[in-house]
Tab-separated table of C-alpha atoms and ligand atoms in Angstrom:
chain	number	residue	atom	x	y	z
A	203	MET	CA	0.000	0.000	0.000
A	204	ILE	CA	1.250	3.489	-0.696
A	205	ILE	CA	1.203	5.771	2.301
A	206	PRO	CA	1.367	9.424	1.341
A	207	LYS	CA	4.071	11.233	3.271
A	208	LYS	CA	1.942	14.102	4.460
A	209	VAL	CA	-1.624	15.289	3.846
A	210	SER	CA	-1.926	19.043	3.908
A	211	ARG	CA	-3.528	22.129	2.438
A	212	PRO	CA	-1.074	24.928	1.567
A	213	THR	CA	-0.135	26.842	4.666
A	214	LYS	CA	-0.938	30.533	5.003
A	215	ALA	CA	2.725	31.347	4.464
A	216	GLU	CA	2.799	29.218	1.287
A	217	GLU	CA	-0.346	30.885	-0.023
A	218	GLU	CA	1.100	34.331	0.641
A	219	LYS	CA	4.295	33.415	-1.162
A	220	ILE	CA	2.344	32.265	-4.202
A	221	LEU	CA	0.318	35.490	-4.228
A	222	GLU	CA	3.458	37.554	-3.900
A	223	LEU	CA	5.003	35.766	-6.869
A	224	GLU	CA	1.851	36.249	-8.935
A	225	GLU	CA	1.837	39.987	-8.203
A	226	ALA	CA	5.491	40.300	-9.177
A	227	LYS	CA	4.782	38.559	-12.488
A	228	LYS	CA	1.840	40.855	-13.277
A	229	LYS	CA	4.257	43.816	-13.334
A	230	PHE	CA	6.201	42.163	-16.110
A	231	VAL	CA	4.758	43.335	-19.443
A	232	PRO	CA	5.131	40.683	-22.143
A	233	THR	CA	5.837	41.721	-25.710
A	234	VAL	CA	2.899	41.031	-28.000
A	235	ALA	CA	3.595	39.887	-31.553
A	236	LEU	CA	2.167	42.552	-33.845
A	237	PRO	CA	2.013	42.167	-37.615
A	238	THR	CA	5.180	43.527	-39.129
A	239	LYS	CA	4.524	46.909	-40.742
A	240	GLY	CA	4.270	46.862	-44.493
A	241	LYS	CA	3.972	43.075	-44.731
A	242	LYS	CA	0.837	41.578	-46.240
A	243	ILE	CA	-0.755	38.797	-44.194
A	244	PRO	CA	-1.383	35.725	-46.371
A	245	GLU	CA	-5.031	35.009	-47.051
A	246	LEU	CA	-6.927	31.773	-47.518
A	247	LEU	CA	-8.185	30.985	-51.007
A	248	ARG	CA	-11.923	31.584	-51.386
A	249	GLY	CA	-13.933	28.459	-50.589
A	250	PHE	CA	-11.073	26.904	-48.588
A	251	ARG	CA	-10.924	26.753	-44.824
A	252	ASP	CA	-8.815	25.761	-41.856
A	253	ILE	CA	-10.341	23.312	-39.456
A	254	LEU	CA	-9.108	24.589	-36.119
A	255	PRO	CA	-8.433	22.563	-32.969
A	256	ASP	CA	-11.681	23.573	-31.255
A	257	GLU	CA	-13.688	22.073	-34.140
A	258	GLN	CA	-11.751	18.826	-34.128
A	259	PRO	CA	-13.951	17.029	-31.538
A	260	TYR	CA	-16.814	17.151	-34.102
A	261	TRP	CA	-14.568	15.763	-36.818
A	262	ASP	CA	-13.171	13.054	-34.561
A	263	PHE	CA	-16.707	12.129	-33.529
A	264	PHE	CA	-17.661	11.759	-37.182
A	265	ARG	CA	-14.479	9.918	-38.202
A	266	ASP	CA	-14.544	7.474	-35.286
A	267	THR	CA	-18.257	6.716	-35.719
A	268	ALA	CA	-17.977	6.395	-39.503
A	269	ARG	CA	-14.974	4.084	-39.391
A	270	SER	CA	-16.545	1.761	-36.834
A	271	LEU	CA	-19.904	1.746	-38.647
A	272	ALA	CA	-18.337	1.042	-42.058
A	273	GLU	CA	-16.321	-1.794	-40.621
A	274	SER	CA	-19.271	-3.287	-38.767
A	275	TYR	CA	-21.167	-3.382	-42.096
A	276	GLY	CA	-18.229	-5.208	-43.699
A	277	PHE	CA	-16.742	-2.324	-45.718
A	278	GLU	CA	-12.956	-2.178	-45.996
A	279	ARG	CA	-10.967	1.030	-46.172
A	280	ILE	CA	-9.423	2.220	-49.401
A	281	GLU	CA	-7.257	5.323	-49.767
A	282	LEU	CA	-7.298	6.923	-53.181
A	283	PRO	CA	-5.037	9.610	-54.636
A	284	ILE	CA	-6.186	13.206	-54.620
A	285	LEU	CA	-4.827	13.783	-58.120
A	286	GLU	CA	-6.065	11.650	-61.041
A	287	LYS	CA	-6.042	11.854	-64.821
A	288	GLU	CA	-8.652	14.391	-65.908
A	289	GLU	CA	-10.197	11.957	-68.339
A	290	LEU	CA	-11.333	9.629	-65.516
A	291	PHE	CA	-13.927	12.126	-64.326
A	292	ILE	CA	-14.898	13.575	-67.694
A	293	ARG	CA	-15.893	10.124	-68.924
A	294	THR	CA	-17.759	9.068	-65.789
A	295	VAL	CA	-19.257	12.116	-64.090
A	296	GLY	CA	-20.221	13.365	-67.555
A	297	LYS	CA	-19.175	16.165	-69.901
A	298	GLN	CA	-22.409	18.093	-69.598
A	299	THR	CA	-22.702	17.998	-65.818
A	300	ASP	CA	-22.192	21.096	-63.662
A	301	ILE	CA	-19.242	19.385	-61.981
A	302	VAL	CA	-17.309	18.928	-65.221
A	303	GLU	CA	-18.542	22.036	-67.019
A	304	LYS	CA	-17.952	24.515	-64.208
A	305	GLU	CA	-16.395	23.004	-61.131
A	306	ILE	CA	-13.313	20.927	-61.833
A	307	TYR	CA	-9.803	21.958	-60.880
A	308	THR	CA	-7.654	20.805	-63.773
A	309	PHE	CA	-4.167	21.621	-64.940
A	310	GLU	CA	-1.330	20.227	-66.966
A	311	ASP	CA	1.495	18.754	-64.891
A	312	LYS	CA	5.193	19.102	-65.725
A	313	GLY	CA	5.098	15.915	-67.799
A	314	GLY	CA	2.236	17.277	-69.915
A	315	ASP	CA	-0.471	15.041	-68.379
A	316	LYS	CA	-3.883	16.650	-67.929
A	317	VAL	CA	-4.629	16.070	-64.265
A	318	ILE	CA	-7.524	16.878	-61.950
A	319	LEU	CA	-8.055	17.406	-58.243
A	320	ARG	CA	-10.696	14.743	-57.662
A	321	PRO	CA	-14.212	16.222	-57.515
A	322	GLU	CA	-15.586	12.982	-55.987
A	323	MET	CA	-14.281	9.483	-55.290
A	324	THR	CA	-16.660	6.958	-56.854
A	325	ALA	CA	-14.863	7.040	-60.221
A	326	SER	CA	-11.504	6.625	-58.429
A	327	ALA	CA	-12.857	3.648	-56.484
A	328	ALA	CA	-14.082	2.065	-59.751
A	329	ARG	CA	-10.680	2.677	-61.335
A	330	ALA	CA	-8.977	1.028	-58.336
A	331	TYR	CA	-11.425	-1.917	-58.504
A	332	ILE	CA	-10.354	-2.497	-62.116
A	333	ASN	CA	-6.628	-1.740	-61.653
A	334	HIS	CA	-6.268	-4.190	-58.765
A	335	GLY	CA	-8.304	-7.017	-60.277
A	336	MET	CA	-10.872	-6.878	-57.479
A	337	LEU	CA	-13.358	-8.685	-59.698
A	338	ASN	CA	-11.459	-11.839	-58.720
A	339	LEU	CA	-12.352	-11.320	-55.064
A	340	PRO	CA	-15.619	-12.573	-53.559
A	341	GLN	CA	-18.310	-10.109	-54.675
A	342	PRO	CA	-19.592	-7.671	-53.665
A	343	VAL	CA	-16.362	-5.848	-52.871
A	344	LYS	CA	-17.317	-3.321	-50.223
A	345	LEU	CA	-15.055	-0.308	-49.790
A	346	TRP	CA	-15.143	2.836	-47.695
A	347	TYR	CA	-13.110	6.027	-47.992
A	348	MET	CA	-12.724	9.422	-46.446
A	349	GLY	CA	-10.765	12.424	-47.659
A	350	PRO	CA	-10.703	15.812	-49.351
A	351	THR	CA	-12.431	16.515	-52.672
A	352	PHE	CA	-12.407	19.696	-54.765
A	353	ARG	CA	-15.038	21.561	-56.745
A	354	TYR	CA	-14.854	25.117	-57.984
A	355	ASP	CA	-18.327	25.707	-56.570
A	356	ARG	CA	-19.721	29.152	-55.717
A	357	PRO	CA	-18.726	29.489	-52.043
A	358	GLN	CA	-21.700	29.871	-49.684
A	359	ALA	CA	-22.990	28.190	-46.517
A	360	GLY	CA	-22.348	24.469	-46.876
A	361	ARG	CA	-20.498	24.859	-50.188
A	362	TYR	CA	-16.744	24.889	-50.242
A	363	ARG	CA	-14.100	24.438	-52.891
A	364	GLN	CA	-12.260	21.916	-50.771
A	365	PHE	CA	-14.547	19.675	-48.758
A	366	ASN	CA	-14.328	16.195	-47.290
A	367	GLN	CA	-16.328	13.165	-48.254
A	368	PHE	CA	-16.933	9.876	-46.507
A	369	GLY	CA	-18.225	7.182	-48.847
A	370	LEU	CA	-19.310	3.583	-49.080
A	371	GLU	CA	-19.120	1.707	-52.394
A	372	ALA	CA	-20.187	-1.869	-53.154
A	373	PHE	CA	-19.019	-3.370	-56.457
A	374	GLY	CA	-20.217	-6.588	-58.057
A	375	SER	CA	-23.827	-7.057	-56.963
A	376	ASN	CA	-27.035	-5.756	-58.501
A	377	GLU	CA	-29.222	-7.039	-55.662
A	378	PRO	CA	-31.631	-4.373	-54.369
A	379	ILE	CA	-30.676	-5.308	-50.807
A	380	ILE	CA	-27.267	-3.709	-51.453
A	381	ASP	CA	-28.910	-0.355	-52.294
A	382	ALA	CA	-31.011	-0.686	-49.152
A	383	GLN	CA	-28.058	-1.678	-46.966
A	384	ILE	CA	-26.108	1.398	-48.064
A	385	ILE	CA	-29.062	3.657	-47.239
A	386	VAL	CA	-29.658	1.895	-43.909
A	387	ALA	CA	-25.958	2.124	-42.933
A	388	THR	CA	-25.911	5.855	-43.755
A	389	PHE	CA	-29.123	6.412	-41.800
A	390	TYR	CA	-27.643	4.714	-38.704
A	391	LEU	CA	-24.323	6.499	-39.057
A	392	LEU	CA	-26.060	9.873	-38.911
A	393	LYS	CA	-28.404	8.685	-36.179
A	394	SER	CA	-25.412	7.626	-34.031
A	395	LEU	CA	-24.204	11.207	-34.349
A	396	GLY	CA	-27.596	12.489	-33.190
A	397	ILE	CA	-28.846	13.569	-36.637
A	398	GLU	CA	-32.267	12.344	-37.751
A	399	THR	CA	-32.572	12.055	-41.515
A	400	THR	CA	-34.850	11.056	-44.313
A	401	THR	CA	-33.779	9.720	-47.696
A	402	ARG	CA	-35.260	11.238	-50.847
A	403	ILE	CA	-35.297	8.438	-53.324
A	404	ASN	CA	-36.110	7.781	-56.975
A	405	SER	CA	-35.244	5.375	-59.764
A	406	ILE	CA	-33.923	6.619	-63.096
A	407	GLY	CA	-34.068	3.206	-64.784
A	408	THR	CA	-31.611	2.120	-67.469
A	409	PRO	CA	-30.041	4.301	-70.184
A	410	ASP	CA	-32.371	2.647	-72.738
A	411	SER	CA	-35.541	3.207	-70.740
A	412	ARG	CA	-34.487	6.820	-70.195
A	413	LEU	CA	-34.375	7.621	-73.917
A	414	ALA	CA	-38.135	7.928	-74.311
A	415	TYR	CA	-38.387	9.867	-71.067
A	416	LYS	CA	-35.705	12.348	-72.172
A	417	THR	CA	-37.657	13.043	-75.361
A	418	GLU	CA	-40.833	13.636	-73.345
A	419	LEU	CA	-38.987	15.844	-70.853
A	420	ALA	CA	-37.415	17.927	-73.623
A	421	ALA	CA	-40.823	18.349	-75.282
A	422	TYR	CA	-42.279	19.606	-71.994
A	423	TYR	CA	-39.405	22.049	-71.367
A	424	ARG	CA	-39.626	23.387	-74.907
A	425	THR	CA	-43.129	24.587	-74.102
A	426	LYS	CA	-41.676	26.455	-71.071
A	427	LYS	CA	-38.594	27.840	-72.785
A	428	ASN	CA	-39.275	31.447	-71.847
A	429	GLN	CA	-39.619	30.567	-68.138
A	430	ILE	CA	-36.286	28.793	-67.636
A	431	CYS	CA	-32.760	30.072	-66.925
A	432	GLU	CA	-30.031	30.447	-69.575
A	433	ASP	CA	-28.193	27.340	-68.337
A	434	CYS	CA	-31.361	25.290	-68.739
A	435	LYS	CA	-31.830	26.509	-72.318
A	436	ARG	CA	-28.436	24.974	-73.038
A	437	ARG	CA	-29.228	21.815	-71.070
A	438	LEU	CA	-32.397	21.424	-73.118
A	439	LEU	CA	-30.293	21.055	-76.234
A	440	LYS	CA	-27.416	19.030	-74.818
A	441	ASN	CA	-28.636	16.818	-71.947
A	442	PRO	CA	-32.312	17.280	-70.984
A	443	LEU	CA	-32.045	15.081	-67.846
A	444	ARG	CA	-29.763	17.719	-66.292
A	445	LEU	CA	-32.705	20.170	-66.470
A	446	LEU	CA	-33.993	18.489	-63.316
A	447	ASP	CA	-30.762	19.285	-61.382
A	448	CYS	CA	-31.167	23.020	-61.845
A	449	LYS	CA	-31.156	24.969	-58.589
A	450	ALA	CA	-32.262	28.338	-60.114
A	451	GLU	CA	-35.414	29.626	-58.474
A	452	GLU	CA	-37.308	30.357	-61.712
A	453	CYS	CA	-36.816	26.744	-62.838
A	454	GLN	CA	-38.373	25.136	-59.742
A	455	VAL	CA	-42.001	25.786	-60.738
A	456	VAL	CA	-41.321	24.409	-64.206
A	457	LYS	CA	-39.712	21.326	-62.664
A	458	GLU	CA	-42.774	20.644	-60.514
A	459	GLY	CA	-44.944	20.175	-63.587
A	460	ALA	CA	-42.393	18.044	-65.472
A	461	PRO	CA	-43.195	14.441	-66.462
A	462	GLN	CA	-42.005	11.844	-63.955
A	463	ILE	CA	-39.390	9.277	-64.886
A	464	LEU	CA	-41.087	6.514	-62.875
A	465	ASP	CA	-43.795	6.376	-65.561
A	466	TRP	CA	-41.157	5.479	-68.179
A	467	LEU	CA	-39.272	2.809	-66.245
A	468	ASP	CA	-38.706	-0.641	-67.726
A	469	GLU	CA	-40.271	-3.540	-65.788
A	470	ASP	CA	-36.953	-4.779	-64.318
A	471	SER	CA	-36.024	-1.357	-62.987
A	472	LYS	CA	-39.527	-0.917	-61.556
A	473	ASN	CA	-39.287	-4.248	-59.736
A	474	HIS	CA	-35.770	-3.469	-58.549
A	475	PHE	CA	-36.982	-0.165	-57.126
A	476	MET	CA	-39.994	-1.749	-55.411
A	477	ARG	CA	-37.691	-4.287	-53.740
A	478	VAL	CA	-35.342	-1.521	-52.499
A	479	LEU	CA	-38.328	0.275	-50.952
A	480	GLU	CA	-39.592	-2.964	-49.386
A	481	PHE	CA	-36.202	-3.516	-47.740
A	482	LEU	CA	-36.236	0.032	-46.405
A	483	ASP	CA	-39.758	-0.500	-45.031
A	484	GLU	CA	-38.612	-3.724	-43.421
A	485	ALA	CA	-35.626	-1.929	-41.826
A	486	GLY	CA	-37.874	0.919	-40.626
A	487	VAL	CA	-35.715	3.522	-42.323
A	488	PRO	CA	-37.660	6.609	-43.412
A	489	TYR	CA	-37.707	7.759	-47.038
A	490	THR	CA	-39.608	10.133	-49.285
A	491	LEU	CA	-40.280	9.409	-52.954
A	492	ASP	CA	-38.929	12.241	-55.077
A	493	PRO	CA	-40.064	11.694	-58.671
A	494	HIS	CA	-37.798	14.463	-60.032
A	495	LEU	CA	-34.582	13.434	-58.333
A	496	VAL	CA	-31.981	12.524	-60.984
A	497	ARG	CA	-28.654	13.604	-59.344
A	498	GLY	CA	-25.933	15.638	-60.969
A	499	LEU	CA	-23.624	12.856	-62.150
A	500	ASP	CA	-24.040	10.866	-65.362
A	501	TYR	CA	-22.954	7.433	-64.155
A	502	TYR	CA	-26.138	6.625	-62.246
A	503	ASN	CA	-28.813	4.160	-63.238
A	504	ARG	CA	-31.808	2.802	-61.301
A	505	THR	CA	-31.735	3.856	-57.620
A	506	VAL	CA	-30.704	7.428	-56.823
A	507	PHE	CA	-31.076	9.084	-53.437
A	508	GLU	CA	-30.127	12.017	-51.226
A	509	ILE	CA	-29.905	12.199	-47.451
A	510	TRP	CA	-31.534	15.167	-45.731
A	511	ALA	CA	-31.536	16.145	-42.066
A	512	VAL	CA	-35.025	16.395	-40.557
A	513	SER	CA	-36.582	17.900	-37.464
A	514	ASP	CA	-40.201	17.881	-36.243
A	515	GLU	CA	-40.941	20.637	-38.762
A	516	GLY	CA	-39.611	18.630	-41.700
A	517	GLU	CA	-36.404	18.810	-43.740
A	518	ARG	CA	-33.932	21.165	-42.131
A	519	ALA	CA	-31.218	22.464	-44.360
A	520	GLN	CA	-30.811	23.944	-47.816
A	521	ASN	CA	-28.249	21.317	-48.711
A	522	ALA	CA	-28.265	17.524	-48.690
A	523	LEU	CA	-25.898	15.841	-46.239
A	524	GLY	CA	-25.136	13.163	-48.782
A	525	GLY	CA	-26.174	11.409	-51.927
A	526	GLY	CA	-25.648	8.269	-53.887
A	527	GLY	CA	-27.101	5.610	-56.063
A	528	ARG	CA	-26.490	2.681	-58.352
A	529	TYR	CA	-23.941	2.833	-61.181
A	530	ASP	CA	-24.138	-0.487	-63.023
A	531	GLY	CA	-22.382	0.864	-66.145
A	532	LEU	CA	-19.436	2.632	-64.490
A	533	VAL	CA	-16.889	-0.196	-64.297
A	534	GLU	CA	-17.606	-1.230	-67.876
A	535	LEU	CA	-17.371	2.386	-69.045
A	536	LEU	CA	-13.844	2.475	-67.624
A	537	GLY	CA	-12.867	-0.685	-69.457
A	538	GLY	CA	-13.603	-3.168	-66.646
A	539	ARG	CA	-15.611	-6.358	-66.986
A	540	GLU	CA	-18.896	-5.917	-68.837
A	541	GLY	CA	-21.968	-5.683	-66.633
A	542	THR	CA	-20.137	-5.172	-63.302
A	543	PRO	CA	-22.734	-3.468	-61.118
A	544	GLY	CA	-22.121	-1.052	-58.256
A	545	CYS	CA	-23.869	1.125	-55.714
A	546	GLY	CA	-22.694	3.688	-53.171
A	547	VAL	CA	-23.119	6.846	-51.162
A	548	ALA	CA	-21.005	9.829	-50.126
A	549	LEU	CA	-21.583	12.215	-47.237
A	550	GLY	CA	-20.143	15.724	-47.065
A	551	LEU	CA	-18.350	16.017	-43.735
A	552	GLU	CA	-18.548	19.820	-43.565
A	553	ARG	CA	-22.322	19.587	-43.886
A	554	VAL	CA	-22.576	16.866	-41.257
A	555	VAL	CA	-20.469	18.907	-38.819
A	556	MET	CA	-22.604	21.965	-39.585
A	557	ALA	CA	-25.768	19.959	-38.822
A	558	MET	CA	-24.264	18.712	-35.537
A	559	LYS	CA	-23.545	22.291	-34.505
A	560	GLU	CA	-26.991	23.553	-35.512
A	561	LEU	CA	-28.596	20.729	-33.557
A	562	LYS	CA	-26.353	21.560	-30.573
A	563	ILE	CA	-24.955	18.054	-30.528
A	564	GLN	CA	-22.034	17.816	-28.131
A	565	PRO	CA	-19.258	15.602	-29.453
A	566	PRO	CA	-17.648	13.440	-26.788
A	567	VAL	CA	-14.632	15.157	-25.275
A	568	LYS	CA	-11.548	13.146	-24.477
A	569	LYS	CA	-11.051	13.275	-20.709
A	570	ILE	CA	-7.652	14.294	-19.383
A	571	ASP	CA	-6.657	12.587	-16.130
A	572	VAL	CA	-3.882	14.737	-14.752
A	573	PHE	CA	-2.484	18.242	-15.159
A	574	PHE	CA	1.158	18.851	-14.384
A	575	ALA	CA	2.031	22.299	-13.022
A	576	GLN	CA	5.583	23.384	-12.385
A	577	LEU	CA	7.245	26.341	-10.710
A	578	GLY	CA	10.815	27.139	-11.610
A	579	ASP	CA	13.469	25.767	-13.916
A	580	SER	CA	14.501	22.696	-11.963
A	581	ALA	CA	10.834	21.641	-11.735
A	582	ARG	CA	10.534	22.013	-15.488
A	583	ARG	CA	13.552	19.834	-16.039
A	584	VAL	CA	12.169	17.029	-13.867
A	585	GLY	CA	8.754	17.723	-15.349
A	586	LEU	CA	9.727	16.516	-18.800
A	587	ARG	CA	10.605	13.108	-17.395
A	588	ILE	CA	7.513	12.885	-15.183
A	589	PHE	CA	5.323	13.832	-18.153
A	590	GLU	CA	6.884	11.043	-20.232
A	591	ASP	CA	6.423	8.498	-17.391
A	592	PHE	CA	2.711	9.333	-17.313
A	593	ARG	CA	2.330	9.220	-21.073
A	594	GLN	CA	4.000	5.823	-21.294
A	595	SER	CA	1.824	4.448	-18.507
A	596	GLY	CA	-1.310	5.354	-20.482
A	597	ILE	CA	-2.495	8.131	-18.130
A	598	SER	CA	-3.500	11.179	-20.135
A	599	VAL	CA	-1.630	14.218	-18.932
A	600	ARG	CA	-1.412	17.845	-19.975
A	601	GLU	CA	1.119	20.492	-19.011
A	602	ALA	CA	1.796	24.157	-19.536
A	603	PHE	CA	5.571	24.216	-19.674
A	604	GLY	CA	5.347	27.562	-21.409
A	605	LYS	CA	3.718	29.142	-18.356
A	606	GLY	CA	5.379	30.162	-15.094
A	607	SER	CA	2.439	31.320	-13.013
A	608	LEU	CA	0.767	28.730	-10.809
A	609	LYS	CA	-2.511	30.622	-11.043
A	610	THR	CA	-2.520	30.403	-14.860
A	611	GLN	CA	-1.585	26.756	-14.747
A	612	LEU	CA	-4.391	25.987	-12.299
A	613	GLU	CA	-6.791	27.887	-14.564
A	614	ASN	CA	-5.665	25.695	-17.458
A	615	ALA	CA	-6.216	22.616	-15.305
A	616	ASN	CA	-9.703	23.841	-14.387
A	617	LYS	CA	-10.586	24.413	-18.040
A	618	LEU	CA	-9.567	20.851	-18.842
A	619	GLU	CA	-11.722	19.625	-15.921
A	620	VAL	CA	-8.981	17.300	-14.714
A	621	PRO	CA	-9.615	15.537	-11.417
A	622	PHE	CA	-6.002	16.050	-10.244
A	623	THR	CA	-3.200	18.545	-10.683
A	624	LEU	CA	0.377	17.754	-9.734
A	625	ILE	CA	2.372	20.716	-8.484
A	626	LEU	CA	6.140	20.616	-8.527
A	627	GLY	CA	8.164	23.517	-7.136
A	628	GLN	CA	11.813	24.051	-6.281
A	629	LYS	CA	11.319	22.721	-2.752
A	630	GLU	CA	9.594	19.543	-3.919
A	631	VAL	CA	12.399	18.853	-6.398
A	632	LEU	CA	14.932	19.078	-3.567
A	633	ASP	CA	12.785	16.882	-1.265
A	634	GLY	CA	11.947	14.323	-3.955
A	635	THR	CA	8.244	14.981	-3.422
A	636	ILE	CA	5.331	16.310	-5.435
A	637	ILE	CA	2.025	17.910	-4.448
A	638	VAL	CA	-1.182	16.226	-5.601
A	639	ARG	CA	-4.139	18.591	-5.675
A	640	ASP	CA	-7.659	17.192	-5.771
A	641	MET	CA	-9.321	19.726	-8.064
A	642	GLU	CA	-12.807	19.195	-6.698
A	643	SER	CA	-12.108	19.545	-2.969
A	644	GLY	CA	-8.952	21.650	-3.250
A	645	ALA	CA	-7.220	19.273	-0.794
A	646	GLN	CA	-3.503	18.828	-1.356
A	647	GLU	CA	-1.169	16.083	-0.256
A	648	ILE	CA	2.568	15.749	-0.584
A	649	VAL	CA	3.710	12.382	-1.911
A	650	ASP	CA	6.884	10.592	-2.957
A	651	ALA	CA	7.727	11.780	-6.492
A	652	GLY	CA	9.280	8.409	-7.316
A	653	LYS	CA	5.934	6.667	-6.845
A	654	ILE	CA	3.733	9.299	-8.431
A	655	VAL	CA	2.619	7.238	-11.417
A	656	GLN	CA	1.447	4.300	-9.264
A	657	ILE	CA	-0.219	6.670	-6.783
A	658	MET	CA	-2.136	8.415	-9.538
A	659	LYS	CA	-3.122	5.132	-11.156
A	660	LYS	CA	-4.741	4.072	-7.887
A	661	LYS	CA	-6.492	7.394	-7.419
A	662	LEU	CA	-7.844	7.325	-10.974
A	663	GLU	CA	-9.052	3.744	-10.547
A	664	ILE	CA	-10.976	4.778	-7.416
A	665	ILE	CA	-12.609	7.665	-9.310
A	666	LYS	CA	-13.498	5.342	-12.188
A	667	SER	CA	-15.092	2.755	-9.916
A	668	LEU	CA	-17.067	5.505	-8.127
A	669	ASP	CA	-18.212	6.839	-11.552
A	670	ASN	CA	-19.306	3.355	-12.608
A	671	LYS	CA	-21.286	2.861	-9.401
A	672	GLY	CA	-22.793	6.356	-9.551
B	757	HAM	P1	-22.509	14.348	-54.616
B	757	HAM	O1	-23.964	14.473	-54.337
B	757	HAM	O2	-21.959	15.138	-55.734
B	757	HAM	O3	-22.232	12.798	-54.864
B	757	HAM	O4	-21.682	14.690	-53.320
B	757	HAM	C1	-21.932	14.017	-52.100
B	757	HAM	C2	-21.954	14.980	-50.963
B	757	HAM	O5	-20.741	15.751	-50.926
B	757	HAM	C3	-23.040	16.039	-51.026
B	757	HAM	O6	-24.282	15.547	-50.588
B	757	HAM	C4	-22.509	17.088	-50.073
B	757	HAM	O7	-22.751	16.741	-48.731
B	757	HAM	C5	-21.014	17.011	-50.330
B	757	HAM	N1	-20.645	18.119	-51.220
B	757	HAM	C6	-20.725	18.160	-52.564
B	757	HAM	N2	-20.275	19.347	-53.021
B	757	HAM	C7	-19.902	20.065	-51.942
B	757	HAM	C8	-19.335	21.363	-51.728
B	757	HAM	N3	-19.038	22.174	-52.729
B	757	HAM	N4	-19.078	21.766	-50.451
B	757	HAM	C9	-19.355	20.959	-49.405
B	757	HAM	N5	-19.868	19.720	-49.537
B	757	HAM	C10	-20.148	19.278	-50.777
B	757	HAM	C11	-21.011	12.275	-55.104
B	757	HAM	O8	-19.970	12.846	-54.967
B	757	HAM	C12	-21.066	10.800	-55.450
B	757	HAM	N6	-19.702	10.347	-55.679
B	757	HAM	C13	-21.746	10.016	-54.353
B	757	HAM	C14	-21.774	8.546	-54.631
B	757	HAM	C15	-21.005	7.609	-54.038
B	757	HAM	N7	-22.568	7.960	-55.492
B	757	HAM	C16	-22.317	6.646	-55.489
B	757	HAM	N8	-21.359	6.448	-54.612
C-alpha cells in the first residue's frame, strides 16, 4: 500500500508566497507579436478553410463513428489519390454535368499530363477496382473512404471548394438489398451522431428506358422555354435530364410540372426499385419518394437518393448531407468487366459537422486525467521526465511548460476539468516529493515523487469505480 508522506492544504505562508510571486509577475509586461509593418498577411483561397483545434472534436466524432460503422457493415478502407487523370472524371461524371462544365480543378502537370483534383471518389474507387483485379475477389467488394475533394463551386454556406467526403461503395452485386443496406448504414451512421434524416429516393431506370423519357422531358421544357434560366436553355439542347438538377429559383415551378421518370421505367427497374423500398420499409428507415430526383452525375442508373436532415418541422437544411445511387455501367465504361454493377453513397463532412452544430450536438470530449504544473526551472527539467512516465503508462496528462504562473496553470487545469493537478516547485524537487491537488475539494497532499505514477493510477481507478457505481 502506498502511504502518502503528508496530507496538507497549503499553509498561510505558502499561499502568501504564491500570491506575492503572482503579483510580481503581473508587473512584467510581455511583448505582443504585432504584424510587421508593411507586410501583407497571407489570405486563404476563397472556398477553402482551416479546421481549427476547437472544431476537431466534431470531426473526430464523425471519423470514429464512420470508421466503426463502415467496418461493422463489412466495408474495408481504401485510400485513393487526390490527383487523377482528368479523363477519368470527364468520362464518368459526364461532360455536360455542372461538376465537369464549371467546377473541376484541372491543370497540366510538368510531364504534360492533364490532371484533376478529384471532384468525388466513386470514379476513383471504380478505377482502383479495375486496376487491382478486385473482380477476382468474392463479390460484392465493399469499400469505404474518407478524404478531401475539390469543386470550384460558388462558395456559400455548406459549399466549399475543398470539402471532405466519406463514402461507401459496393461493387459486383445488382441485388436491391445492397442499395437498401447502403441507405440503412448511412441512416444509422447519422443517427449515431444524433442527426435524424430522411432519404429522398427515386429510380432513373436504365439508359435505354431513359431515352423515351428524355424526349418527353425535352418536349415539356420546350413549351416552357421562356420561363427557364439560360443554363437550362443549353441543357435542353445538350442533356435534358440535367434540367432536373437546376437549382435556379425560376426553374423550380417548371420542374414541378415536369413528367415523372417513374412512368417510363422498364419492368426490371420498376421491380428493382420496389424491392429496395420494401427492404427500407422492413428496416424501418424513413424515405420520401422524389419523382424528379436525378442527381448531378451521369454514371447513375436505377436507384438514386439524397440524405436530408429532418426535425419535427420537416427537412432542415438547404443542402443535402449526402447522396448516392447505383452505377451499373461505371466499371464497364472504364474498361472493366462488362456488366459489373455497383452502388454507393457519399456524405459531405462539412455539412454533417454543420448539422451537428446547428442541432447543438455535443461531441464526446476526451477526458484528461492529470495536469502537471511546475514552478521554476529545476521543476521544469524534472517535469519533462515525469510527463513522459505518465504518457507511457497510459495516463493522459497535460502540461503548460510555457507558463510560469501557478494561477494560470491551475486555470488551465480547471478548463480541462482534470480531477487532479500535480504541483512541482523548487522545494519539492529538492525533497523528492510532489504535491497532488484534488481539483474538486482543493485538498492537497505531498507524496513521494518516485511513486507518483502508481499513486495516480490508484487514485484514478478509485474515481473510475465511483463513476461506474454512480
Ligand atoms: P454528390 O452528391 O456530388 O455525390 O456529393 C456528395 C456529398 O458531398 C453532397 O451531398 C454534399 O454533402 C457534399 N458536397 C458536394 N459538393 C460540396 C461542396 N461544394 N461543399 C461541401 N460539400 C459538398 C457524389 O460525390 C457521389 N460520388 C456520391 C456517390 C457515391 N454515389 C455513389 N457512390
